[in-house]
Short mmCIF file of C-alpha atoms in Angstrom, two decimals:
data_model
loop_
_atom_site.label_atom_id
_atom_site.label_comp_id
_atom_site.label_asym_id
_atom_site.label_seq_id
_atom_site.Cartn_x
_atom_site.Cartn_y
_atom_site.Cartn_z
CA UNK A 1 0.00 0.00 0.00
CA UNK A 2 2.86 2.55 0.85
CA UNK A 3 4.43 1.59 -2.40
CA UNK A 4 0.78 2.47 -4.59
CA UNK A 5 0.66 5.62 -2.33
CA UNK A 6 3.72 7.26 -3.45
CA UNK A 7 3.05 5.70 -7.33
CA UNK A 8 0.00 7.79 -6.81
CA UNK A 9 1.73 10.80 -5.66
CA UNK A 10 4.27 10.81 -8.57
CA UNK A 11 1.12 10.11 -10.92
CA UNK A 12 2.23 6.61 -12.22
CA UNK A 13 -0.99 5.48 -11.89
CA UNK A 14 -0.32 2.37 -13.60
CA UNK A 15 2.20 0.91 -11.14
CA UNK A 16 -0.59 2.70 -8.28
CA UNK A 17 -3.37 0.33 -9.93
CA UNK A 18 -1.22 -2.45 -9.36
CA UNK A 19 0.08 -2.08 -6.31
CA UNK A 20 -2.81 -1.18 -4.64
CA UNK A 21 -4.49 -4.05 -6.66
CA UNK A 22 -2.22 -6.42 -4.49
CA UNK A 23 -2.94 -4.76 -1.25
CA UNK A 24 -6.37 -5.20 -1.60
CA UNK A 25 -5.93 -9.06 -2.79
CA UNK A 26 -4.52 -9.31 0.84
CA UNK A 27 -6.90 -7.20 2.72
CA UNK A 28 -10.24 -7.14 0.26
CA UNK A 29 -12.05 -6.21 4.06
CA UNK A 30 -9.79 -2.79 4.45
CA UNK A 31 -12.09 0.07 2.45
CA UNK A 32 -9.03 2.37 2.69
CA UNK A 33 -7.04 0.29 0.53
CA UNK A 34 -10.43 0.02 -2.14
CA UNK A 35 -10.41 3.80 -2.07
CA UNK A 36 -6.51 4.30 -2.97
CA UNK A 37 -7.26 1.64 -5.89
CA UNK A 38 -10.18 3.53 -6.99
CA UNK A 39 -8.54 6.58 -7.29
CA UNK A 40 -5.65 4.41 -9.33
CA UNK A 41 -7.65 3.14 -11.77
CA UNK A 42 -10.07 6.75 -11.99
CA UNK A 43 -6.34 7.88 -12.52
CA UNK A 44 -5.30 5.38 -15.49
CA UNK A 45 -8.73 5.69 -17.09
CA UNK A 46 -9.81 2.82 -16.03
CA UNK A 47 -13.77 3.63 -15.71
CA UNK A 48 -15.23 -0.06 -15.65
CA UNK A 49 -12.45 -1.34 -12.91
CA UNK A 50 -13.08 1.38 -11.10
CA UNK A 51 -16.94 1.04 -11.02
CA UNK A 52 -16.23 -2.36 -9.62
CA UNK A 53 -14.06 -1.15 -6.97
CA UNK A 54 -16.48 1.71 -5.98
CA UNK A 55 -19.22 -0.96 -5.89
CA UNK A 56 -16.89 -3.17 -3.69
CA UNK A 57 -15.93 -0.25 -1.52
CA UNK A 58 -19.71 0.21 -0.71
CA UNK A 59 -20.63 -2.65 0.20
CA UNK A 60 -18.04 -2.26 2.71
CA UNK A 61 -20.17 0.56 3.90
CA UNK A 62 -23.59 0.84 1.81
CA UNK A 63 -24.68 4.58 3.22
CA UNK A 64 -21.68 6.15 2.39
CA UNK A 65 -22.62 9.06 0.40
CA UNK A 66 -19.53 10.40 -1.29
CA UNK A 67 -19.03 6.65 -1.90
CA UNK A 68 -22.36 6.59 -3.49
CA UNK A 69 -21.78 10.30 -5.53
CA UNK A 70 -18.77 8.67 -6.98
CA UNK A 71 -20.13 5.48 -8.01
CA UNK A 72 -22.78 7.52 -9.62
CA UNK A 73 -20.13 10.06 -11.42
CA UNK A 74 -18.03 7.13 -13.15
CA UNK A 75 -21.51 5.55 -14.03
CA UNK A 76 -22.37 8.63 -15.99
CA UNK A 77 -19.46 8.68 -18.01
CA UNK A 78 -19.60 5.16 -18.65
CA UNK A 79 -22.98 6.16 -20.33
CA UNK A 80 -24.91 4.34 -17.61
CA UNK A 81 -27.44 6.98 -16.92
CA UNK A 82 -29.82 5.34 -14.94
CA UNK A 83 -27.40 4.08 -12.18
CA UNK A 84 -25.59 7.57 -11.98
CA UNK A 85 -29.18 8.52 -11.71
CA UNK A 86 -30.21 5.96 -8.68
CA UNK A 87 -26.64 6.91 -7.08
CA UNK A 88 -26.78 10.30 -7.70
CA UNK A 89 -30.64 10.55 -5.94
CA UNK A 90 -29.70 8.30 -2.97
CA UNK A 91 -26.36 10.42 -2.17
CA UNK A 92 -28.09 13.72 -2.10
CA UNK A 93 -30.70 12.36 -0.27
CA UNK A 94 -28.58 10.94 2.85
CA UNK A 95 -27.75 14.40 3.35
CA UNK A 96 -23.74 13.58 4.16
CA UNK A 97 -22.32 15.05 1.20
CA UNK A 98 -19.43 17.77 1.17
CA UNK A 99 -19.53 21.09 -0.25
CA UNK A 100 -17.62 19.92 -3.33
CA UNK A 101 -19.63 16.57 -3.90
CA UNK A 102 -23.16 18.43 -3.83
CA UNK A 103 -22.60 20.40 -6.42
CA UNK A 104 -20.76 17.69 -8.35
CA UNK A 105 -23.92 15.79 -7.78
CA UNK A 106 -26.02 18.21 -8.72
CA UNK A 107 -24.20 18.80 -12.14
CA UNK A 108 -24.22 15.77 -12.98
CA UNK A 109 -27.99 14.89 -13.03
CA UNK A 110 -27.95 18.06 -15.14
CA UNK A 111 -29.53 20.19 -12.32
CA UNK A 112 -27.20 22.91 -13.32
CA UNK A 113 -29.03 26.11 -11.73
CA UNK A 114 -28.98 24.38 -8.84
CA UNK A 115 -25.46 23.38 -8.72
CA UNK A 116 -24.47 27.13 -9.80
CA UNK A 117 -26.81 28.26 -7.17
CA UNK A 118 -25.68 26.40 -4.23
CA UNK A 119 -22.38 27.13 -5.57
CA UNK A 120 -21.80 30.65 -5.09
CA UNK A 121 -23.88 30.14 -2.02
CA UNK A 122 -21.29 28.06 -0.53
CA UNK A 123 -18.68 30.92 -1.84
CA UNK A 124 -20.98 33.79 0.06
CA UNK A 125 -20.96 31.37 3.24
CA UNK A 126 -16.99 30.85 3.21
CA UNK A 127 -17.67 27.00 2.65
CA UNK A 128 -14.60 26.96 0.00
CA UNK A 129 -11.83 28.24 2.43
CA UNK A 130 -10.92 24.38 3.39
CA UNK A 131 -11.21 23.28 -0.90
CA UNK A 132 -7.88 23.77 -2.29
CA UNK A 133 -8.04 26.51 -5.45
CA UNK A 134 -7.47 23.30 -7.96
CA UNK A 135 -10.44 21.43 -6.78
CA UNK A 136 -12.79 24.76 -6.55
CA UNK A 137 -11.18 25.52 -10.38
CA UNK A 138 -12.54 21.82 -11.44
CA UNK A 139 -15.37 22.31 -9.53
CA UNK A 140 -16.54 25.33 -11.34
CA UNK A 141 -15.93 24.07 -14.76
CA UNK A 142 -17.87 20.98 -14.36
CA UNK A 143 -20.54 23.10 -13.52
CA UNK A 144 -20.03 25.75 -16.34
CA UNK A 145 -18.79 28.67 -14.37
CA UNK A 146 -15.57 29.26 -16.64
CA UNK A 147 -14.84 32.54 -15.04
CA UNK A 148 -14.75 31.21 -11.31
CA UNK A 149 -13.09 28.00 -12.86
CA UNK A 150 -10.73 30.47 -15.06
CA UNK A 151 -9.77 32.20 -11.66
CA UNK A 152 -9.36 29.35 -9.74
CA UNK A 153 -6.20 28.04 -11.85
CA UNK A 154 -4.89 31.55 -11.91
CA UNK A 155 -4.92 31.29 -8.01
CA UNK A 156 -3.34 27.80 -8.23
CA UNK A 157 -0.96 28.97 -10.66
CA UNK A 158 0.07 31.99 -8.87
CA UNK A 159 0.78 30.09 -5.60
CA UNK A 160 2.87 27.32 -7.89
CA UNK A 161 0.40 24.29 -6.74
CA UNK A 162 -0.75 24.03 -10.32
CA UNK A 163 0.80 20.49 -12.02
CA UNK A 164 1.49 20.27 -15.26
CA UNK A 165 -1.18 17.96 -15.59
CA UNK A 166 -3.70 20.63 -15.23
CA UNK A 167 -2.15 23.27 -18.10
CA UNK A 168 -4.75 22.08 -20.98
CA UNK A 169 -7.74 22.14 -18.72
CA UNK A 170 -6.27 25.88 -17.34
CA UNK A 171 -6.20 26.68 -21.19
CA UNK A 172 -9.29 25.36 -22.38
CA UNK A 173 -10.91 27.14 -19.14
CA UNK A 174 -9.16 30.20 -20.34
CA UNK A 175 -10.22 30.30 -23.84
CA UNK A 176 -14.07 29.21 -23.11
CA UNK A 177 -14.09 32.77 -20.90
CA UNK A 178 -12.60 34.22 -23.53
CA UNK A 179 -9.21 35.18 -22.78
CA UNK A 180 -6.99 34.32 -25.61
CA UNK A 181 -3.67 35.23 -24.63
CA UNK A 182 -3.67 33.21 -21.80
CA UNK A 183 -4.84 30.44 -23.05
CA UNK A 184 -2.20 30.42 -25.57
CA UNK A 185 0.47 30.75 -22.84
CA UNK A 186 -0.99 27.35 -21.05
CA UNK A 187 -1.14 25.82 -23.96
CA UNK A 188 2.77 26.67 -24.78
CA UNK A 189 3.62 25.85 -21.09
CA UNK A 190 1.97 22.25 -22.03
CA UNK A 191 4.20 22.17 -25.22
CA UNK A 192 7.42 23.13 -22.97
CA UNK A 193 6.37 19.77 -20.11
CA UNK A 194 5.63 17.45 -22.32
CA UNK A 195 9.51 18.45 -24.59
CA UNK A 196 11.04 18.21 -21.10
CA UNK A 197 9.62 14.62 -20.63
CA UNK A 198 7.71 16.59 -17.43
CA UNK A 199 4.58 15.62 -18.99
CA UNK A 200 3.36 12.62 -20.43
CA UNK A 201 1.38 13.24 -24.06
CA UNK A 202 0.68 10.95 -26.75
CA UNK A 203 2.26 12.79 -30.27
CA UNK A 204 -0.73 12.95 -31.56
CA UNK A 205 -2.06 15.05 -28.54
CA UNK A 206 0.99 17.37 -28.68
CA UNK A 207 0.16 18.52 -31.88
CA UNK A 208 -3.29 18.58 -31.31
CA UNK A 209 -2.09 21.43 -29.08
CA UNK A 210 -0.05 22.76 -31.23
CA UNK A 211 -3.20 23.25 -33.57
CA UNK A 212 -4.94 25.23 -30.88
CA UNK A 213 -2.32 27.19 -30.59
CA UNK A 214 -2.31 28.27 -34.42
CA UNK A 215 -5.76 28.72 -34.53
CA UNK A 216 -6.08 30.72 -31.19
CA UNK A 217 -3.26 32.95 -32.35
CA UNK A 218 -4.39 33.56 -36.06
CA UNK A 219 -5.55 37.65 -36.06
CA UNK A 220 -6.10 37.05 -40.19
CA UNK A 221 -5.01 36.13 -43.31
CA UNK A 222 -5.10 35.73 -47.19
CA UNK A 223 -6.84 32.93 -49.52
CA UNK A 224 -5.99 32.54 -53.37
CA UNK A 225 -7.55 30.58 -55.10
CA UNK A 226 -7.12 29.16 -59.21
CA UNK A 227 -10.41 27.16 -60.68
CA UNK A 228 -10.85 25.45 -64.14
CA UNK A 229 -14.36 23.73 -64.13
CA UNK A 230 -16.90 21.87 -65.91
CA UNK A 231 -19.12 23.80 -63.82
CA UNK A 232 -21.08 27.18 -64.23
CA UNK A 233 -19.87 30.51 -62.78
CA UNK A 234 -20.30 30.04 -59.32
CA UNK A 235 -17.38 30.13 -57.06
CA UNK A 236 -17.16 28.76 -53.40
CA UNK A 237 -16.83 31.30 -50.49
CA UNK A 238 -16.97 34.33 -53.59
CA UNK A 239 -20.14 34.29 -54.95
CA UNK A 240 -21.53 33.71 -58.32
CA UNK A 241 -21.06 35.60 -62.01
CA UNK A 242 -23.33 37.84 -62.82
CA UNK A 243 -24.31 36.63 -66.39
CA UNK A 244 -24.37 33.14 -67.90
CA UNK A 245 -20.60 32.52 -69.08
CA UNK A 246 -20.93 28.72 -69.85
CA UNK A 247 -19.99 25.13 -68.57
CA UNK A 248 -16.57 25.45 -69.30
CA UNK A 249 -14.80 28.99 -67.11
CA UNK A 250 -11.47 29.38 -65.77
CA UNK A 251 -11.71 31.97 -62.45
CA UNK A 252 -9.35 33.74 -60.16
CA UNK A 253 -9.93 34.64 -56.61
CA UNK A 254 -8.20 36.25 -53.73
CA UNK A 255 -9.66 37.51 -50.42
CA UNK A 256 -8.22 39.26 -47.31
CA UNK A 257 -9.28 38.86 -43.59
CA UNK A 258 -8.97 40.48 -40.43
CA UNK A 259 -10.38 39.37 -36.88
CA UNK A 260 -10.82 41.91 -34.98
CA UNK A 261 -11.78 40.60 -31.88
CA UNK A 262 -9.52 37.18 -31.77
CA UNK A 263 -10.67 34.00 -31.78
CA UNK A 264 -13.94 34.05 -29.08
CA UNK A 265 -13.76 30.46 -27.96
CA UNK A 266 -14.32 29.74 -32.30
CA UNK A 267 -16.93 32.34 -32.51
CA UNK A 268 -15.48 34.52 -34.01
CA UNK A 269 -16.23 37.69 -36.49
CA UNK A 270 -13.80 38.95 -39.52
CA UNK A 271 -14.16 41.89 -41.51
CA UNK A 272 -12.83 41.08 -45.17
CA UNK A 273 -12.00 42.03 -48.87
CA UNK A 274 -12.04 39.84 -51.80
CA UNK A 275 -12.36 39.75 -55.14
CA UNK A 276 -12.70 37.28 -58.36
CA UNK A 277 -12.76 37.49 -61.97
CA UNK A 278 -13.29 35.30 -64.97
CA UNK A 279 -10.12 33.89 -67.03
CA UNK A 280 -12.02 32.15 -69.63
CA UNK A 281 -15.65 31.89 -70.26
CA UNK A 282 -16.73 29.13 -72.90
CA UNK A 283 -19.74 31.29 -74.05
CA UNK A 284 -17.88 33.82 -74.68
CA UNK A 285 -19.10 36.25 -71.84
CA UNK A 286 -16.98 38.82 -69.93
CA UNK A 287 -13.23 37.62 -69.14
CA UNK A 288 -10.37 39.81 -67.32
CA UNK A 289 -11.05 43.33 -65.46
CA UNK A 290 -14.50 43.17 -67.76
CA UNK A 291 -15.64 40.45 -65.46
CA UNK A 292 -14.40 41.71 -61.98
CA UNK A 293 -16.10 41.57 -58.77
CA UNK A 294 -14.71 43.20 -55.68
CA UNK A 295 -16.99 43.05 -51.90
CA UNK A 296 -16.47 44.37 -48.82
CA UNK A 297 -18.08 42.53 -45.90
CA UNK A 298 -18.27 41.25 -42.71
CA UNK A 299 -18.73 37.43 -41.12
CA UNK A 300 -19.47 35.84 -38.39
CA UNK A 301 -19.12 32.13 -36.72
CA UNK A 302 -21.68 31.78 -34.38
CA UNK A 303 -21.18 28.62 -32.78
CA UNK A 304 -17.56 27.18 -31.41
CA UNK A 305 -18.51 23.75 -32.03
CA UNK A 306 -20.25 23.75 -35.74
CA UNK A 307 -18.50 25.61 -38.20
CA UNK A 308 -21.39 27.58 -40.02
CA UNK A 309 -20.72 31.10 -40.92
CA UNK A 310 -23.11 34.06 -41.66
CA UNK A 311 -21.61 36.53 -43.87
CA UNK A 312 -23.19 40.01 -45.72
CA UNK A 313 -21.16 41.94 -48.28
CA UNK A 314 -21.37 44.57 -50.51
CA UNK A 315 -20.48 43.40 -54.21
CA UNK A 316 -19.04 46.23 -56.85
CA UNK A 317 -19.35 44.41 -60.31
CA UNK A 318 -17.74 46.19 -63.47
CA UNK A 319 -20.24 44.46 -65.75
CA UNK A 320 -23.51 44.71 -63.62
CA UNK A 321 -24.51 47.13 -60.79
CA UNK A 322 -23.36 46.78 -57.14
CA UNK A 323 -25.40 44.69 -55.04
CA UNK A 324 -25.92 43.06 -51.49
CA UNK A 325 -24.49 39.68 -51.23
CA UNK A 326 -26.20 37.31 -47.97
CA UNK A 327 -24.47 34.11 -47.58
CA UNK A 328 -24.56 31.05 -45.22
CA UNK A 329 -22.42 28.16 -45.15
CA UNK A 330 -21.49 25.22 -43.44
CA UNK A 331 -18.97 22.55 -43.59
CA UNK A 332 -18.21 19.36 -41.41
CA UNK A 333 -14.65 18.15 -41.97
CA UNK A 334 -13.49 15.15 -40.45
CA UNK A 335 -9.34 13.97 -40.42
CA UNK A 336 -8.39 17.35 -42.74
CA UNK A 337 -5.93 18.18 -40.93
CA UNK A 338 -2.32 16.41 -40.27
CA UNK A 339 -1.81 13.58 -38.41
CA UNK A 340 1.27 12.27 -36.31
CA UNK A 341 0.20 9.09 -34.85
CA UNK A 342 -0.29 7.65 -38.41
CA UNK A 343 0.88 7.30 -41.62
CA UNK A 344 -2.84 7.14 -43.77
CA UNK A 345 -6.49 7.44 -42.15
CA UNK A 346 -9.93 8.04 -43.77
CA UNK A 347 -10.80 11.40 -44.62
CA UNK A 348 -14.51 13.17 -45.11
CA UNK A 349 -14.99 16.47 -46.21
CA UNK A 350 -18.78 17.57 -46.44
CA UNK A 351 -19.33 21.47 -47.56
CA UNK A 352 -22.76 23.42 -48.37
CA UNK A 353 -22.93 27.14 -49.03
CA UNK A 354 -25.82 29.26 -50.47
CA UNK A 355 -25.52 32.76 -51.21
CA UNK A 356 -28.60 35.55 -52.26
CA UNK A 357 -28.15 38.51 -53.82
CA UNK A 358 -30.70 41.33 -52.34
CA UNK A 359 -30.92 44.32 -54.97
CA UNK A 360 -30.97 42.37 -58.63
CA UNK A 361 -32.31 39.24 -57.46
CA UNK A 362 -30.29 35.80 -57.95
CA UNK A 363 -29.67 33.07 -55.64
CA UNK A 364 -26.82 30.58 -55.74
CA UNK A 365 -26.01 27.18 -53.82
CA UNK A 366 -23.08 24.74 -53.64
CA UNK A 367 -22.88 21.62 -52.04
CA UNK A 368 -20.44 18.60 -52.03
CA UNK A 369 -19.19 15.74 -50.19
CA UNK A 370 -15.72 14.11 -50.20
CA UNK A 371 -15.03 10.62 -48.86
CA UNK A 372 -11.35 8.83 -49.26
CA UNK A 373 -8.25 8.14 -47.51
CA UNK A 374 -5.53 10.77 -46.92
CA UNK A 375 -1.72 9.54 -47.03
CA UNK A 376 0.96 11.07 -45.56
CA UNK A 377 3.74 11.28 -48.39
CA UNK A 378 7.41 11.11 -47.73
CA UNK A 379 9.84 13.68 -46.10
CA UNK A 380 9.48 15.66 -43.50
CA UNK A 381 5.67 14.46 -43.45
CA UNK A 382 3.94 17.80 -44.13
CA UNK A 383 2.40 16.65 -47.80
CA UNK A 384 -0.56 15.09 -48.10
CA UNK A 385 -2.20 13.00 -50.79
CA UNK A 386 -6.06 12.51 -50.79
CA UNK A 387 -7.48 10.15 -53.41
CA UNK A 388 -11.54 10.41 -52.71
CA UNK A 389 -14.65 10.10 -54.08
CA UNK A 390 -16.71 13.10 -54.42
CA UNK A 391 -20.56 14.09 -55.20
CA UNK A 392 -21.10 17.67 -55.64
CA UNK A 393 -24.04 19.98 -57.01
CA UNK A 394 -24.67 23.36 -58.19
CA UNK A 395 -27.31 25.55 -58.05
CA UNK A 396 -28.00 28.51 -60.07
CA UNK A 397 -31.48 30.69 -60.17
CA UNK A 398 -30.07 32.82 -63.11
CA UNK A 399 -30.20 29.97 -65.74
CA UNK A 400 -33.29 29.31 -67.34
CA UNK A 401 -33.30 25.46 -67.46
CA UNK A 402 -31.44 23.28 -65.18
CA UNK A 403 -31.00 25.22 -62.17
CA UNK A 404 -30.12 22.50 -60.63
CA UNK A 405 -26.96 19.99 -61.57
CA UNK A 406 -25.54 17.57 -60.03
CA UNK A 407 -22.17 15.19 -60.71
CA UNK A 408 -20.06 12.43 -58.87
CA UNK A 409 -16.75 11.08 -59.96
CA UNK A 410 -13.42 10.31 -58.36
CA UNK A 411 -10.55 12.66 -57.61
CA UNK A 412 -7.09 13.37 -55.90
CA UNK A 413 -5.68 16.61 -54.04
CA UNK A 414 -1.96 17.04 -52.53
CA UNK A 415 -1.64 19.27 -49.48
CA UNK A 416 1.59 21.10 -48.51
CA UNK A 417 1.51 22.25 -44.96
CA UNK A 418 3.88 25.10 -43.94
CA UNK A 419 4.92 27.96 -41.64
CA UNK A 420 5.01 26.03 -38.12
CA UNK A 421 7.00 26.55 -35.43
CA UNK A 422 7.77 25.01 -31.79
CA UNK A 423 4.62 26.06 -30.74
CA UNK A 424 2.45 26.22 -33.43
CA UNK A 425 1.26 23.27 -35.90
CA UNK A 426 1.09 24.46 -39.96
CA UNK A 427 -0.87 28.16 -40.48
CA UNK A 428 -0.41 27.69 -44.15
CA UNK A 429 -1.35 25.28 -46.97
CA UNK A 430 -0.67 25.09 -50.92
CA UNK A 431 -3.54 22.76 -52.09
CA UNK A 432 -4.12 20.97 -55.73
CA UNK A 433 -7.49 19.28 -56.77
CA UNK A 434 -8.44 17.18 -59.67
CA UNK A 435 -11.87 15.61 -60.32
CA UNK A 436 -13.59 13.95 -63.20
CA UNK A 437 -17.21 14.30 -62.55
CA UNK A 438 -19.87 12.14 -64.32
CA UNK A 439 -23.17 14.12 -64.53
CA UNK A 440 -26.25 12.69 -62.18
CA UNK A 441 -29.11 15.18 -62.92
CA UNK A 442 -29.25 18.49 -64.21
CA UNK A 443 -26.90 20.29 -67.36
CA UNK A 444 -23.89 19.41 -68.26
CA UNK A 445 -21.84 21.68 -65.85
CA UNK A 446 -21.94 18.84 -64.09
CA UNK A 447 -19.67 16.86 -65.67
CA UNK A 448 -15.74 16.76 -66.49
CA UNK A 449 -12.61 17.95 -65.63
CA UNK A 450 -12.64 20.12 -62.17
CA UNK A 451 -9.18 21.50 -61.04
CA UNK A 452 -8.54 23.84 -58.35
CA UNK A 453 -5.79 25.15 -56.58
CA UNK A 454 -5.35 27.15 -53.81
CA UNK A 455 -2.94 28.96 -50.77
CA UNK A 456 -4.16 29.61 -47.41
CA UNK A 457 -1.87 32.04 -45.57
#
């Protein structure tokens, strides 16, 4: 037992589970020893082992409360809702439960008003003085309160009791109450344990950190992109040409963005300029400075977790009069980005966007979906082939017939990831597409050769 104790204070929780898993085998009648395995195996992860213990621990003692709040707590993450639930109930309800456990209780039968209520009620009543800052930080967050929690770990941190262990969840507090610039520094002190073998991170996880630190830190940027396509003249994220040009167009596009408030916990809003033009137009409509568009606009991300984006612009066209520009999109992409636990994994990339314009009336919409398997190419690992399968359709009020076209085919892109550094994953990509597209429904801008390339800076 003294040997899982101080495996347990140096946070080898393995060697903890095991030790204590042998002082139990000789004692299985000693509760203390159950608890120091529990917190072991809650300690490696170990959720099922651990519900076993807990339920071995109580029946050891049946009315112990905090027994019976934990029980309930690993229940719920183990999905078992209706024993957290029974736990839960019957812990409150003996009445025995510390400050800390009530309102852990309480959050987690997602009575959250009442957790938030009786905690700041135990803050008013001076119930926290005995809780140590790192447990009232956890405390808070579990319940929602990111400003108390974000607090909390400043206190911790400030007094040097906060372990390295606890840097992510201090960052992620930090960003959810929207500081930005400190959650970037816990996330960098996270980078700087885990390089100095002080913390213990999978690779995968380190750059996963890494990523939020690029994307916390990025104030703007530039997109460029190059499109030859079977399609019509409708260009994702620009907008659509204001006159019929034909199936066949070649377009240029560029745009410029600024966030002016940071990043907002991924809801953020950017002011930006952009502007695209027509190359080559196979019926012969308006090509070069004839066929510019230029907008100024503004965007917003409402949501941290979905990436949908409201945007309204103002559009100056050479070749038609200025107009309003609404537009809504949303995309869903799933193993985009770089990996570094693997060498290949399955990639899905799933995109919609519809756009309206107000003053001379014309409506636009895009959708697609991608589905293949990205490979990391040799070197130093920051190229990426994607070989996929992709339906995609276009939608375009201006035309007369066939508004509506769809097309499926196969196609390949290569990725080239660049401008990292220690802290940061990739900011910047070079990106290549080709697609052969088979038409479904619709015209025949649906079909053949699609090629697109584009920088993200």
């Amino acid at each position: 037992a003294a040997q899982a104790y101080r495996a347990l204070e140096a946070r080898d929780y393995a060697l903890a589970a095991d030790q204590a898993g042998q002082a139990v085998a000789v004692s299985p009648t000693n509760r203390d020893y159950q608890l120091l395995l529990l917190d072991a195996q809650l300690g490696a992860g170990r959720l099922a082992d651990a519900e076993q213990t807990a339920t071995a621990a109580l029946a050891l003692d049946p009315g112990d409360a905090a027994g019976l709040a934990q029980r309930g707590a690993i229940r719920k993450r183990l999905g078992n809702d209706a024993g957290a639930t029974e736990d839960l109930n019957a812990a409150l309800a003996a009445g025995q439960l510390g400050p800390a456990a009530e309102v852990g209780a309480l959050a987690d039968l997602g009575r959250l008003s009442e957790a938030r209520s009786r905690f700041a009620q135990l803050q008013a009543d001076g119930r926290w003085r005995d809780a140590s800052d790192l447990d009232q930080a956890y405390l808070a967050a579990r319940i929602g309160h990111d400003e108390a929690a974000r607090e909390a770990f400043a206190r911790a941190d400030a007094a040097g009791k906060l372990p390295d262990g606890a840097l992510q969840d201090s960052a992620y507090t930090s960003l959810r109450a929207g500081k930005d610039s400190e959650a970037v520094s816990y996330f960098k002190r996270t980078i700087d344990a885990a390089d100095s073998l002080k913390l213990r991170l999978e690779p995968q996880m380190v750059f996963d950190t890494r990523r939020a630190v690029a994307d916390i830190s990025r104030e703007g940027g530039v997109i460029a992109s190059l499109t030859y396509r079977g399609g019509g003249g409708v260009v994702s994220g620009f907008g659509a040409s204001r006159e019929l040009i034909g199936n066949k167009t070649a377009q240029v596009g560029v745009e410029a963005y600024w966030r002016p408030f940071g990043y907002r916990n991924g809801r953020y809003v950017e002011l930006f300029a952009r502007g695209f033009e027509t190359l080559y137009s196979q019926a012969g409509g308006a090509t070069g400075g004839d066929s510019l568009q230029t907008a100024l606009g503004i965007r917003w991300k409402p949501f941290s977790a979905q990436n949908a984006v409201l945007s309204l612009s103002r559009v100056f066209s050479k070749g038609a009069a200025d107009d309003w520009l609404a537009q809504a999109a949303y995309s869903l992409d799933v193993g985009t980005d770089l990996r570094a636990d693997v060498n290949n994994w399955w990639t899905t990339r799933v995109a919609a966007e519809v756009g309206h314009y107000t003053e001379n009336p014309q409506t636009y919409g895009l959708a697609s979906v991608q589905v293949g398997k990205s490979y990391r190419l040799a070197g130093e690992g920051r190229t990426v082939a994607f070989p996929h399968a992709v339906v995609a359709a276009e939608y375009n009020s201006l035309l007369p017939t066939d508004k509506l076209s769809v097309g499926a085919g196969p196609g390949v892109s290569v990725r080239h990831w660049f401008r990292e550094d220690r802290y940061a994953a990739p900011r910047s990509y070079v990106d290549f597409s080709l697609e052969y597209r088979f038409r479904l429904s619709g015209d025949d801008r649906a079909r053949g050769l699609f090629i697109t390339s584009l920088i993200s800076y």
